[in-house]
């Protein structure tokens, strides 16, 4: 029975709802800034910074700090590795749900 | 779970459309093209290209002042050919084909008056493709409404038109521009009221 089921252990880094939301947003758009991520995820500034730092360390997102005129803007983008990880996570979860009927 | 991811993705794409600026931009473009058509139909293509090229920069500047300080900055993906973009192109190609069939059936392809009469129909079908694409991208129902209105108004003006001049297509463009201006203004006012400007420090 256990052989028929896919592994139930997903990518822990992505499985956390806040980080999953960040990756999904970055998957949908080319690039976004910090405020956009805050608005869309509903995370606090501290939580968002912590989650994006973990995703950057894992190589799933890239962060670029720049100035637009005199205004600082931190821009976030999904990397190739992040895109593959999100696809893998999606397939993994669908596999589990399908195996449960 | 993947359905949830899909919802988050569509919500993120929709966020960039909620300010109503795209409607106001489109209204401005259609209004100027309509006026250009009245002045000289021969220059409409050049005028449209000029407005889209330079108007887009103005559109970006307005977004930077109105939208980004409220909900943040986002940029759509432009590198991937999306099925809805291909769908729009096929739709527009189909619309032209249909218009040619309609003109052929109603009086002959060699008759300039029939082309002038069918101009609002062609305009309606073409513009509806663009708004259908925006609806697919954003999931916002108001773009489907505009797409449907573009076709309905085009058909109506084609049916009542005489083909003596291009007044049908001018009325079509002005009608859509007016509708878009109203929708855009309503969306913009709602957006500004419900999203105060957010202040972030250098980390943001």
XYZ file of C-alpha atoms in Angstrom:
305
model
C 0.000 0.000 0.000
C 2.768 2.377 0.971
C 4.495 1.739 -2.382
C 1.421 2.952 -4.304
C 1.276 6.329 -2.568
C 3.584 9.204 -3.515
C 5.840 10.480 -0.773
C 3.778 12.618 1.598
C 6.760 14.752 2.507
C 6.567 17.913 0.391
C 9.229 20.592 -0.048
C 9.058 22.069 3.468
C 10.333 25.427 2.320
C 7.410 25.863 -0.076
C 4.813 24.090 2.038
C 4.578 27.043 4.447
C 1.490 29.092 3.307
C 3.232 32.483 3.334
C 6.162 31.295 1.221
C 3.840 29.378 -1.095
C 1.830 32.570 -1.669
C 5.021 34.537 -2.401
C 6.146 31.980 -4.984
C 2.678 31.816 -6.579
C 2.588 35.610 -6.947
C 6.075 35.700 -8.434
C 5.117 32.850 -10.757
C 2.211 34.913 -12.097
C 4.146 38.139 -12.641
C 7.510 39.137 -14.057
C 8.541 41.187 -11.009
C 6.939 42.859 -7.994
C 8.081 45.079 -5.147
C 7.904 44.630 -1.374
C 4.653 46.573 -0.933
C 2.913 44.515 -3.601
C 3.927 41.285 -1.862
C 2.752 42.671 1.483
C -0.631 43.690 0.035
C -1.188 40.395 -1.740
C -0.010 38.010 0.977
C -1.307 39.959 3.978
C 1.966 39.229 5.777
C 3.550 41.711 8.162
C 6.737 43.448 7.120
C 8.863 41.329 9.454
C 7.306 38.033 8.357
C 7.595 38.921 4.699
C 11.267 39.875 5.072
C 11.966 36.607 6.871
C 10.189 34.469 4.264
C 11.768 36.212 1.279
C 15.214 35.878 2.874
C 14.701 32.106 3.207
C 13.493 31.804 -0.373
C 16.464 33.842 -1.594
C 18.902 31.670 0.360
C 17.348 28.585 -1.263
C 17.834 30.192 -4.680
C 14.093 30.245 -5.402
C 13.822 34.023 -5.764
C 16.168 36.889 -6.532
C 16.007 40.235 -4.787
C 17.256 43.464 -6.307
C 17.436 46.746 -4.440
C 17.291 49.793 -6.648
C 16.222 53.413 -6.734
C 13.455 54.755 -8.949
C 14.301 58.433 -8.933
C 14.875 59.082 -5.227
C 12.524 56.346 -4.070
C 14.053 53.011 -2.992
C 12.434 49.938 -4.481
C 13.166 46.309 -3.676
C 12.178 44.110 -6.580
C 11.514 40.361 -6.337
C 11.638 37.814 -9.161
C 11.194 34.060 -9.367
C 14.300 32.157 -10.465
C 14.367 29.113 -12.730
C 14.991 26.946 -9.660
C 12.025 28.555 -7.909
C 9.774 27.942 -10.885
C 10.831 24.274 -11.047
C 10.374 23.877 -7.297
C 6.868 25.346 -7.440
C 5.920 23.091 -10.381
C 7.317 20.101 -8.510
C 5.379 21.041 -5.382
C 2.169 21.466 -7.383
C 2.587 18.043 -9.038
C 3.454 16.471 -5.695
C 0.342 17.816 -3.972
C -1.880 16.866 -6.914
C -0.432 13.355 -6.768
C -1.312 13.063 -3.095
C -4.838 14.411 -3.629
C -5.398 12.096 -6.612
C -4.177 9.071 -4.667
C -6.726 9.855 -1.957
C -9.486 9.754 -4.576
C -3.867 22.960 -3.326
C -2.986 23.696 -6.950
C -6.403 25.329 -7.285
C -5.441 27.652 -4.431
C -2.144 28.458 -6.134
C -4.088 29.266 -9.302
C -6.360 31.610 -7.348
C -3.390 33.420 -5.789
C -1.814 33.780 -9.244
C -4.976 35.229 -10.795
C -5.517 37.571 -7.839
C -1.962 38.857 -8.285
C -2.538 39.460 -12.002
C -5.897 41.116 -11.282
C -4.365 43.549 -8.771
C -2.659 45.519 -11.528
C -5.958 46.105 -13.351
C -8.128 47.263 -10.461
C -7.117 50.950 -10.654
C -9.176 51.617 -13.807
C -6.211 53.303 -15.520
C -6.208 50.836 -18.415
C -9.832 51.783 -19.193
C -9.009 55.491 -19.008
C -5.954 54.995 -21.239
C -8.005 52.993 -23.762
C -10.762 55.632 -23.642
C -8.212 58.358 -24.408
C -6.729 56.368 -27.299
C -10.140 55.634 -28.846
C -11.258 59.250 -28.407
C -8.158 60.642 -30.149
C -8.453 58.060 -32.951
C -12.124 59.006 -33.420
C -11.183 62.682 -33.696
C -8.354 61.742 -36.072
C -10.835 59.822 -38.199
C -13.027 62.893 -38.467
C -10.035 65.039 -39.487
C -8.352 62.623 -41.908
C -9.029 58.843 -42.084
C -5.748 58.287 -43.957
C -3.641 59.112 -40.911
C -5.534 57.030 -38.353
C -3.049 54.126 -38.429
C -0.036 56.401 -37.873
C -1.917 58.342 -35.199
C -2.858 55.118 -33.348
C 0.750 53.842 -33.423
C 2.024 57.203 -32.166
C -0.480 57.329 -29.285
C 0.157 53.753 -28.187
C 3.939 54.255 -28.336
C 4.088 57.531 -26.407
C 0.858 57.208 -24.458
C 2.223 54.076 -22.826
C 5.008 56.093 -21.214
C 2.466 58.525 -19.812
C 0.391 55.556 -18.604
C 3.442 54.189 -16.748
C 4.096 57.565 -15.106
C 0.508 57.833 -13.898
C 0.688 54.301 -12.519
C 3.879 55.205 -10.661
C 2.089 58.131 -9.009
C -1.343 56.604 -8.380
C -1.084 52.815 -8.198
C 2.366 51.799 -6.948
C 2.294 53.928 -3.750
C -1.005 52.241 -2.833
C -0.706 48.554 -3.739
C 2.910 48.291 -4.826
C 4.646 47.813 -8.134
C 4.131 44.782 -10.368
C 5.015 43.987 -13.952
C 3.306 41.392 -16.089
C 5.196 38.614 -17.791
C 5.916 39.456 -21.402
C 8.347 36.666 -22.231
C 5.912 33.757 -22.438
C 3.525 33.320 -25.331
C 0.244 32.750 -23.509
C -2.660 30.787 -24.846
C -5.026 33.726 -24.246
C -2.781 36.034 -26.335
C -2.864 33.546 -29.204
C -6.601 33.235 -28.675
C -6.929 37.006 -29.082
C -4.914 36.991 -32.322
C -6.986 34.132 -33.730
C -10.149 35.952 -32.677
C -9.081 39.147 -34.490
C -8.090 37.139 -37.591
C -11.474 35.407 -37.461
C -13.215 38.771 -37.047
C -11.578 40.113 -40.223
C -12.540 36.966 -42.108
C -16.124 37.247 -40.877
C -16.222 40.943 -41.857
C -15.011 40.079 -45.372
C -17.738 37.419 -45.661
C -20.364 39.909 -44.411
C -19.216 42.579 -46.896
C -19.177 40.050 -49.717
C -22.707 38.917 -48.868
C -24.128 42.417 -48.451
C -22.952 44.069 -51.617
C -19.567 43.085 -52.898
C -15.952 43.424 -51.816
C -15.195 45.967 -54.538
C -17.777 48.419 -53.207
C -16.100 51.073 -50.951
C -19.446 52.032 -49.384
C -19.828 48.484 -48.018
C -16.383 48.685 -46.385
C -17.325 52.022 -44.811
C -20.631 50.554 -43.608
C -18.873 47.500 -42.139
C -16.112 49.573 -40.470
C -17.886 49.686 -37.052
C -18.367 45.906 -37.244
C -14.653 45.355 -37.903
C -13.764 47.867 -35.183
C -16.105 46.130 -32.712
C -14.792 42.632 -33.387
C -11.158 43.746 -33.216
C -11.525 45.755 -30.006
C -13.555 43.015 -28.346
C -10.570 40.670 -28.866
C -8.370 43.038 -26.866
C -10.859 43.374 -24.035
C -11.522 39.644 -23.962
C -7.770 39.150 -23.530
C -7.744 41.648 -20.637
C -10.664 39.760 -19.063
C -8.815 36.437 -19.411
C -5.689 37.914 -17.843
C -7.384 39.673 -14.954
C -10.570 37.700 -14.382
C -12.437 41.031 -14.193
C -15.998 40.810 -15.508
C -16.144 44.466 -16.595
C -13.750 43.741 -19.479
C -16.106 41.029 -20.761
C -18.892 43.610 -20.596
C -16.855 46.046 -22.727
C -15.940 43.232 -25.165
C -19.626 42.346 -25.587
C -20.609 46.004 -25.918
C -17.944 46.557 -28.615
C -19.464 43.780 -30.748
C -23.099 44.770 -30.103
C -22.503 48.433 -30.892
C -20.534 47.445 -34.015
C -23.359 45.215 -35.267
C -25.973 47.885 -34.511
C -24.074 50.649 -36.331
C -23.394 48.322 -39.267
C -27.110 47.527 -39.557
C -28.261 51.166 -39.437
C -25.293 52.620 -41.377
C -25.562 53.887 -44.933
C -21.895 53.652 -45.927
C -21.817 57.218 -47.226
C -18.987 58.144 -44.854
C -17.072 56.835 -41.833
C -19.488 58.276 -39.268
C -20.431 54.736 -38.134
C -16.934 53.848 -36.989
C -16.482 57.299 -35.417
C -19.674 56.807 -33.371
C -18.509 53.320 -32.471
C -15.172 54.598 -31.165
C -16.799 57.500 -29.313
C -19.426 55.212 -27.753
C -16.795 52.801 -26.490
C -14.509 55.638 -25.340
C -17.389 57.113 -23.317
C -18.230 53.751 -21.738
C -14.582 53.101 -20.898
C -14.154 56.593 -19.453
C -17.137 56.035 -17.139
C -15.985 52.561 -16.088
C -12.403 53.730 -15.609
C -13.396 56.764 -13.558
C -15.636 54.635 -11.325
C -12.861 52.035 -10.864
C -10.233 54.714 -10.178
C -12.344 56.537 -7.589
C -13.180 53.241 -5.849
C -9.518 52.204 -5.936
C -8.168 55.489 -4.534
C -10.800 55.541 -1.765
C -10.202 51.960 -0.696
C -6.387 51.993 -0.959
C -4.633 54.762 0.976
C -1.014 55.556 0.152
C 1.336 53.281 2.102
C 4.660 54.488 3.422
C 7.591 52.095 3.525
C 11.147 52.796 4.572
C 14.242 51.973 2.543
C 13.797 48.213 3.167
C 10.616 48.276 1.150
